[in-house]
CSV table of C-alpha atoms in Angstrom, one decimal:
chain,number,residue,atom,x,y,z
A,1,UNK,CA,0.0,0.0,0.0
A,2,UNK,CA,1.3,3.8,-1.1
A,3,UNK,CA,1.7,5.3,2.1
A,4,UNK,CA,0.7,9.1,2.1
A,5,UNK,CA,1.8,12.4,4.4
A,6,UNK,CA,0.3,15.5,4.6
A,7,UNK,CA,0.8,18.6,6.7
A,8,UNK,CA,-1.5,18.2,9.9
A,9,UNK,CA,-2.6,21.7,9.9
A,10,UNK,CA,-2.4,24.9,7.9
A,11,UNK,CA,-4.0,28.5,8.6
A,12,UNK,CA,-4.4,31.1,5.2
A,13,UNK,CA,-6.1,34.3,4.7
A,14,UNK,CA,-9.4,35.2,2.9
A,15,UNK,CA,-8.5,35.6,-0.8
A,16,UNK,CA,-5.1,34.2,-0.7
A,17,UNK,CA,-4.1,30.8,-2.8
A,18,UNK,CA,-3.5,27.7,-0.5
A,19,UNK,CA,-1.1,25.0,-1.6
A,20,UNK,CA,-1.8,21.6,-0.2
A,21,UNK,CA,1.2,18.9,-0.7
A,22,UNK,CA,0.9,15.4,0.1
A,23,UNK,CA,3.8,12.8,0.1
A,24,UNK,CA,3.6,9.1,-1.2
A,25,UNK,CA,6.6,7.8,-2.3
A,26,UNK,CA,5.9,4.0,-3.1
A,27,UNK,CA,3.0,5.4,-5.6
A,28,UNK,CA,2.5,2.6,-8.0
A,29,UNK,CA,2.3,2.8,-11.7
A,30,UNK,CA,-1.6,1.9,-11.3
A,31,UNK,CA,-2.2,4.4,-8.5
A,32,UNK,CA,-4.4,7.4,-9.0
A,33,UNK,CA,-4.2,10.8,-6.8
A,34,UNK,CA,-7.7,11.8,-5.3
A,35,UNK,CA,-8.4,14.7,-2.9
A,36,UNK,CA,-11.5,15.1,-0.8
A,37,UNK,CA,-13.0,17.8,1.3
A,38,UNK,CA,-14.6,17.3,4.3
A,39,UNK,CA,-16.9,19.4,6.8
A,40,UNK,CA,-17.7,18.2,10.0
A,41,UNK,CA,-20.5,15.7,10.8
A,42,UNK,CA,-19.9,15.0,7.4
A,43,UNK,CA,-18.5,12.3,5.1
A,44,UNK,CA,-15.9,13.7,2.5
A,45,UNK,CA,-17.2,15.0,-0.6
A,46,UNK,CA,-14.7,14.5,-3.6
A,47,UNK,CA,-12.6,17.9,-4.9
A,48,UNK,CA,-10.7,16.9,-7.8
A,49,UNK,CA,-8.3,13.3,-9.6
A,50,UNK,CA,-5.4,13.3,-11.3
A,51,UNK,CA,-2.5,10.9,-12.6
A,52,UNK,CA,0.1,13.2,-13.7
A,53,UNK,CA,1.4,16.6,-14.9
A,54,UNK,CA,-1.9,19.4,-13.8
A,55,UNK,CA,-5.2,19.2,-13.9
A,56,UNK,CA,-7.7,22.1,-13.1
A,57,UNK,CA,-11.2,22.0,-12.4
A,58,UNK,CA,-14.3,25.0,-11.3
A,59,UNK,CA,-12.8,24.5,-7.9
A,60,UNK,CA,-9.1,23.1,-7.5
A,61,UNK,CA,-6.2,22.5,-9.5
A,62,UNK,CA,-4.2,19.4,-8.8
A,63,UNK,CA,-0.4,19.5,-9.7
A,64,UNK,CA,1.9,16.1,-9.8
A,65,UNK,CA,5.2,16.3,-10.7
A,66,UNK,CA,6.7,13.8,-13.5
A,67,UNK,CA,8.1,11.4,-11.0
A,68,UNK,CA,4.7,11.4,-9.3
A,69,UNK,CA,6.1,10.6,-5.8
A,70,UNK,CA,3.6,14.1,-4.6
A,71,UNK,CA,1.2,16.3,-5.2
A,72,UNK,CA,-0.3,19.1,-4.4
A,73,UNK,CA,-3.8,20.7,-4.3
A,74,UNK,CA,-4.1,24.3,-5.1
A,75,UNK,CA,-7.4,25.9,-3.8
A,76,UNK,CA,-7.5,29.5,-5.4
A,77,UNK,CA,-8.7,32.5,-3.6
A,78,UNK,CA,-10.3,30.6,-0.3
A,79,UNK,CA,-12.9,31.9,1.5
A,80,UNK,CA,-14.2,31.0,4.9
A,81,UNK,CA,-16.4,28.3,3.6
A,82,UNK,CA,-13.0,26.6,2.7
A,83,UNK,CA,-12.7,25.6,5.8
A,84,UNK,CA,-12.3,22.1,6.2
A,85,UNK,CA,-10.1,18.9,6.2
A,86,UNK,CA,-8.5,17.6,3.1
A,87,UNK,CA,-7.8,14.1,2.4
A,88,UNK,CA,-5.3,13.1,-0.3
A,89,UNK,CA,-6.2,9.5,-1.5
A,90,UNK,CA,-4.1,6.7,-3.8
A,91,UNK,CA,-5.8,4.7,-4.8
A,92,UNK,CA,-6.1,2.0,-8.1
A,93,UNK,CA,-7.6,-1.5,-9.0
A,94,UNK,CA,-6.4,-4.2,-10.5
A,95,UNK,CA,-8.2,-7.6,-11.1
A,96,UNK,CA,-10.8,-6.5,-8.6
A,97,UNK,CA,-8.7,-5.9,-6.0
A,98,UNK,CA,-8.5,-2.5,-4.6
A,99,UNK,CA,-5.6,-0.6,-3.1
A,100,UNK,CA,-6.8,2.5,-1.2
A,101,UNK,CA,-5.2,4.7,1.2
A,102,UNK,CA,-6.2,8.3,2.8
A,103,UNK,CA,-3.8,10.4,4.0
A,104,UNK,CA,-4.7,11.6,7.7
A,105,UNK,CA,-6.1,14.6,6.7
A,106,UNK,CA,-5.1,18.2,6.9
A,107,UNK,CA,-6.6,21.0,8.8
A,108,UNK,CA,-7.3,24.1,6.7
A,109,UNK,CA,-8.4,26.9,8.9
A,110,UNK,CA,-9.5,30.4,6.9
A,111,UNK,CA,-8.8,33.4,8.1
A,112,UNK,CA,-10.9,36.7,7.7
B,1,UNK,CA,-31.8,11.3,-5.8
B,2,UNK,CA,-30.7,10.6,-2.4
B,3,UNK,CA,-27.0,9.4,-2.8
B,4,UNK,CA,-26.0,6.9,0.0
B,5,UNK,CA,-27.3,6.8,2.7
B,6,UNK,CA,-26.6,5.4,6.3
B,7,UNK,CA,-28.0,4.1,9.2
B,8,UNK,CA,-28.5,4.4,12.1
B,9,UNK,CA,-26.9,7.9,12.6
B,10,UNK,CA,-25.9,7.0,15.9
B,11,UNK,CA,-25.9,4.2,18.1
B,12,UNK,CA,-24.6,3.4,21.7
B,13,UNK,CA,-24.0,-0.4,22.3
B,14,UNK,CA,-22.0,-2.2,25.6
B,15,UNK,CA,-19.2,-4.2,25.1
B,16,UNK,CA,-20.1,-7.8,23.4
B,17,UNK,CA,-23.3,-6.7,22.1
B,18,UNK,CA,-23.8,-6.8,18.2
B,19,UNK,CA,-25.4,-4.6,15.4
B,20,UNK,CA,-25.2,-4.0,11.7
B,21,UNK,CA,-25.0,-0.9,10.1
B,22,UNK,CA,-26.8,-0.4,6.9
B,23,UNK,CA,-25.9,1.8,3.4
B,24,UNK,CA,-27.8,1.9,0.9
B,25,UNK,CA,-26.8,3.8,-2.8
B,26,UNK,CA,-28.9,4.6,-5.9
B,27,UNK,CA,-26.1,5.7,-8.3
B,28,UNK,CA,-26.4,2.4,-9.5
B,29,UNK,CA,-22.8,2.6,-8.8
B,30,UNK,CA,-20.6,-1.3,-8.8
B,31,UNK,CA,-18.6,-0.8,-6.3
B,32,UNK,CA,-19.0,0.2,-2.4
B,33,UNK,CA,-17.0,0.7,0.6
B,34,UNK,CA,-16.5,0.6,4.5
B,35,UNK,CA,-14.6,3.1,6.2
B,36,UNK,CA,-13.6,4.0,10.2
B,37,UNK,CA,-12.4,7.5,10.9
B,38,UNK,CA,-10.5,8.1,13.8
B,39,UNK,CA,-9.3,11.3,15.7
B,40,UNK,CA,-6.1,11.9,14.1
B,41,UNK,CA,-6.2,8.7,12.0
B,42,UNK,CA,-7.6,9.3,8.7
B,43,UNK,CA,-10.0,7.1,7.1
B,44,UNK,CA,-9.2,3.5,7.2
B,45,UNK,CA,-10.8,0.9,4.7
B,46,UNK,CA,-12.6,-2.1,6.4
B,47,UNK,CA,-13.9,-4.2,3.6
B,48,UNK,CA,-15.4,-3.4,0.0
B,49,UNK,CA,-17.3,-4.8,-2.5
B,50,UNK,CA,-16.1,-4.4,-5.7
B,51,UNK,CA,-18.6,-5.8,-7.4
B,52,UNK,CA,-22.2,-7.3,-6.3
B,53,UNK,CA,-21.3,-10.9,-4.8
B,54,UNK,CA,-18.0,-9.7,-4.4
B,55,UNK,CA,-16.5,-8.7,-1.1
B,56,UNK,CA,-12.5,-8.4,0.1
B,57,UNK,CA,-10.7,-7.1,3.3
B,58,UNK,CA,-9.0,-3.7,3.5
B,59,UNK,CA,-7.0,-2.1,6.0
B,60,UNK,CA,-9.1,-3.0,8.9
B,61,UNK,CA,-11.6,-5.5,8.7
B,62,UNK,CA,-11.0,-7.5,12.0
B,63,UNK,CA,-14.1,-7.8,14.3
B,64,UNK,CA,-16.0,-7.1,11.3
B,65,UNK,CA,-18.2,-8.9,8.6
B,66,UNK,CA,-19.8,-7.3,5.4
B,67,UNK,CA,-22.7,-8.4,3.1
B,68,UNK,CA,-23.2,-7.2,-0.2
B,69,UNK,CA,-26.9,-7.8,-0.4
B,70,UNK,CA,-27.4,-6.5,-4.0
B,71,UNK,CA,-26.1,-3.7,-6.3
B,72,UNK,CA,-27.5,-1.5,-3.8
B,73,UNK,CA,-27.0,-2.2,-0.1
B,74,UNK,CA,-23.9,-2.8,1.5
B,75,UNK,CA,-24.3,-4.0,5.2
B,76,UNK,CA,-21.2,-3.7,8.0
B,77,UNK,CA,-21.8,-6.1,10.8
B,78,UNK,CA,-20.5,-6.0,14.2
B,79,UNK,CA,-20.7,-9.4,16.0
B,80,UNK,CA,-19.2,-8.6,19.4
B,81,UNK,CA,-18.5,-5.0,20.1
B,82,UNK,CA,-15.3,-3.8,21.6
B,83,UNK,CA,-14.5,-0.2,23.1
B,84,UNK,CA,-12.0,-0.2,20.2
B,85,UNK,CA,-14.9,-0.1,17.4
B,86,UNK,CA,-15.5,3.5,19.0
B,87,UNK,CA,-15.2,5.6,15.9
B,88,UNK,CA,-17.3,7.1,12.8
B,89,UNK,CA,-18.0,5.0,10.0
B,90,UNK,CA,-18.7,5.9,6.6
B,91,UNK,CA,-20.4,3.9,3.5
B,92,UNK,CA,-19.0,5.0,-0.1
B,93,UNK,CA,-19.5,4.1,-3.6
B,94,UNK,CA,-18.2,4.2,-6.7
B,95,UNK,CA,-18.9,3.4,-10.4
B,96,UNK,CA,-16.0,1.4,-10.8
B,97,UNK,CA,-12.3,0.9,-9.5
B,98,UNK,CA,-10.5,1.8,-6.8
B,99,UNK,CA,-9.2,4.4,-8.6
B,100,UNK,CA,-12.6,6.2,-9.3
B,101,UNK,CA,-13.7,8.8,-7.0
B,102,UNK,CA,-16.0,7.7,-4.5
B,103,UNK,CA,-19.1,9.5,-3.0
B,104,UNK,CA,-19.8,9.3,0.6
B,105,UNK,CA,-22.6,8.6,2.9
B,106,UNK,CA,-23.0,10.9,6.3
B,107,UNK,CA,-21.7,8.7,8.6
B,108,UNK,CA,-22.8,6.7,11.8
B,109,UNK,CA,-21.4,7.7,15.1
B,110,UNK,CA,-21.0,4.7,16.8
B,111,UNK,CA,-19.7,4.8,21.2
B,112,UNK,CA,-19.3,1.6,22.7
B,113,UNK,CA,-19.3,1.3,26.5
């Protein structure tokens, strides 16, 4: 299993951009990158995937470098309701079996 | 369109007793998914299903059991309780591989004395 690291917590301003890395090192060639946001007394609620080079969405842009052993969510201009947990995920499947694992989460906390 | 959805929401049980959770999608999605989430700890896989009939161990599937009862419902069985099983769980689903991204239900809260 890829194992994945992320910064525990990070604190931004209103209207700044927020860079969110996450470490996984043993990512294997299958292996997709997921992120998902969550609010509390919530479930997760999925942000944007990737498998390399950038990919940007209405919400998120996800960056993974060519050796793919990171990446890193960008969240453009957050506001308060940006705050939240983020989860990286690895995750692929292979003749039905499923390798998953969530990083432990990292604290965003906005700041007016 | 309700999504998945979970239940009970919350549920206090003493040590040995037993209960099943229940989550139910209607994505018409293949596969499904039991997590735990723990202060500090992430979300941890216990079982999926990739596939109706199909079900295989993750991260964390001791003390529990899973039954894939159709396309739709995806059951989470606790047989004797511990004070370790203390944790949210969350059902998930997704149209196909692990890879795919997965929509989640709101979670059952879950204290055992």
């Amino acid at each position: 299993l890829a194992k994945t690291t992320q910064p525990i917590s990070m604190d931004s301003y209103e209207g700044q951009e927020v860079n969110i890395t996450c470490s996984h090192n043993n990512i294997a060639t299958n292996d997709y990158i997921t992120w998902y946001q969550q609010f509390p007394s919530q479930g997760p609620r999925f942000i944007i995937q990737g498998y390399k080079t950038k990919v940007t969405n209405e919400v998120a842009s996800l960056f993974i470098p060519a050796d793919r052993k990171s990446s890193t969510l960008s969240l453009p201009r957050v506001s308060l309701s940006d705050t939240a947990v983020y989860y990286c995920l690895v995750g692929s499947s292979g003749a039905g079996s499923y390798q998953l694992t969530f990083g432990k989460g990292t604290k965003l906390s906005v700041i007016p | 369109n309700a999504g998945v959805t979970q239940t009970p929401k919350f549920q206090v049980l003493k040590t040995g007793q037993s209960m099943t959770l229940q989550c139910a999608q209607d994505m018409n999605h293949n596969s499904m998914y039991w997590y735990r989430q723990d202060p500090g700890m992430g979300l941890r896989l216990i079982y999926y299903s990739a596939s109706e009939g199909t079900t295989d161990k993750g991260e964390v599937p001791n003390g529990y059991n899973v039954s894939r009862l159709n396309k739709r419902e995806f059951s989470l069985r606790l047989e004797s309780a511990a004070p370790s099983q203390t944790s949210v769980y969350f059902c998930a689903s997704s149209g196909g591989g692990g890879g795919e991204d997965q929509y989640f239900g709101p979670g059952t809260r879950l204290l055992v004395l």
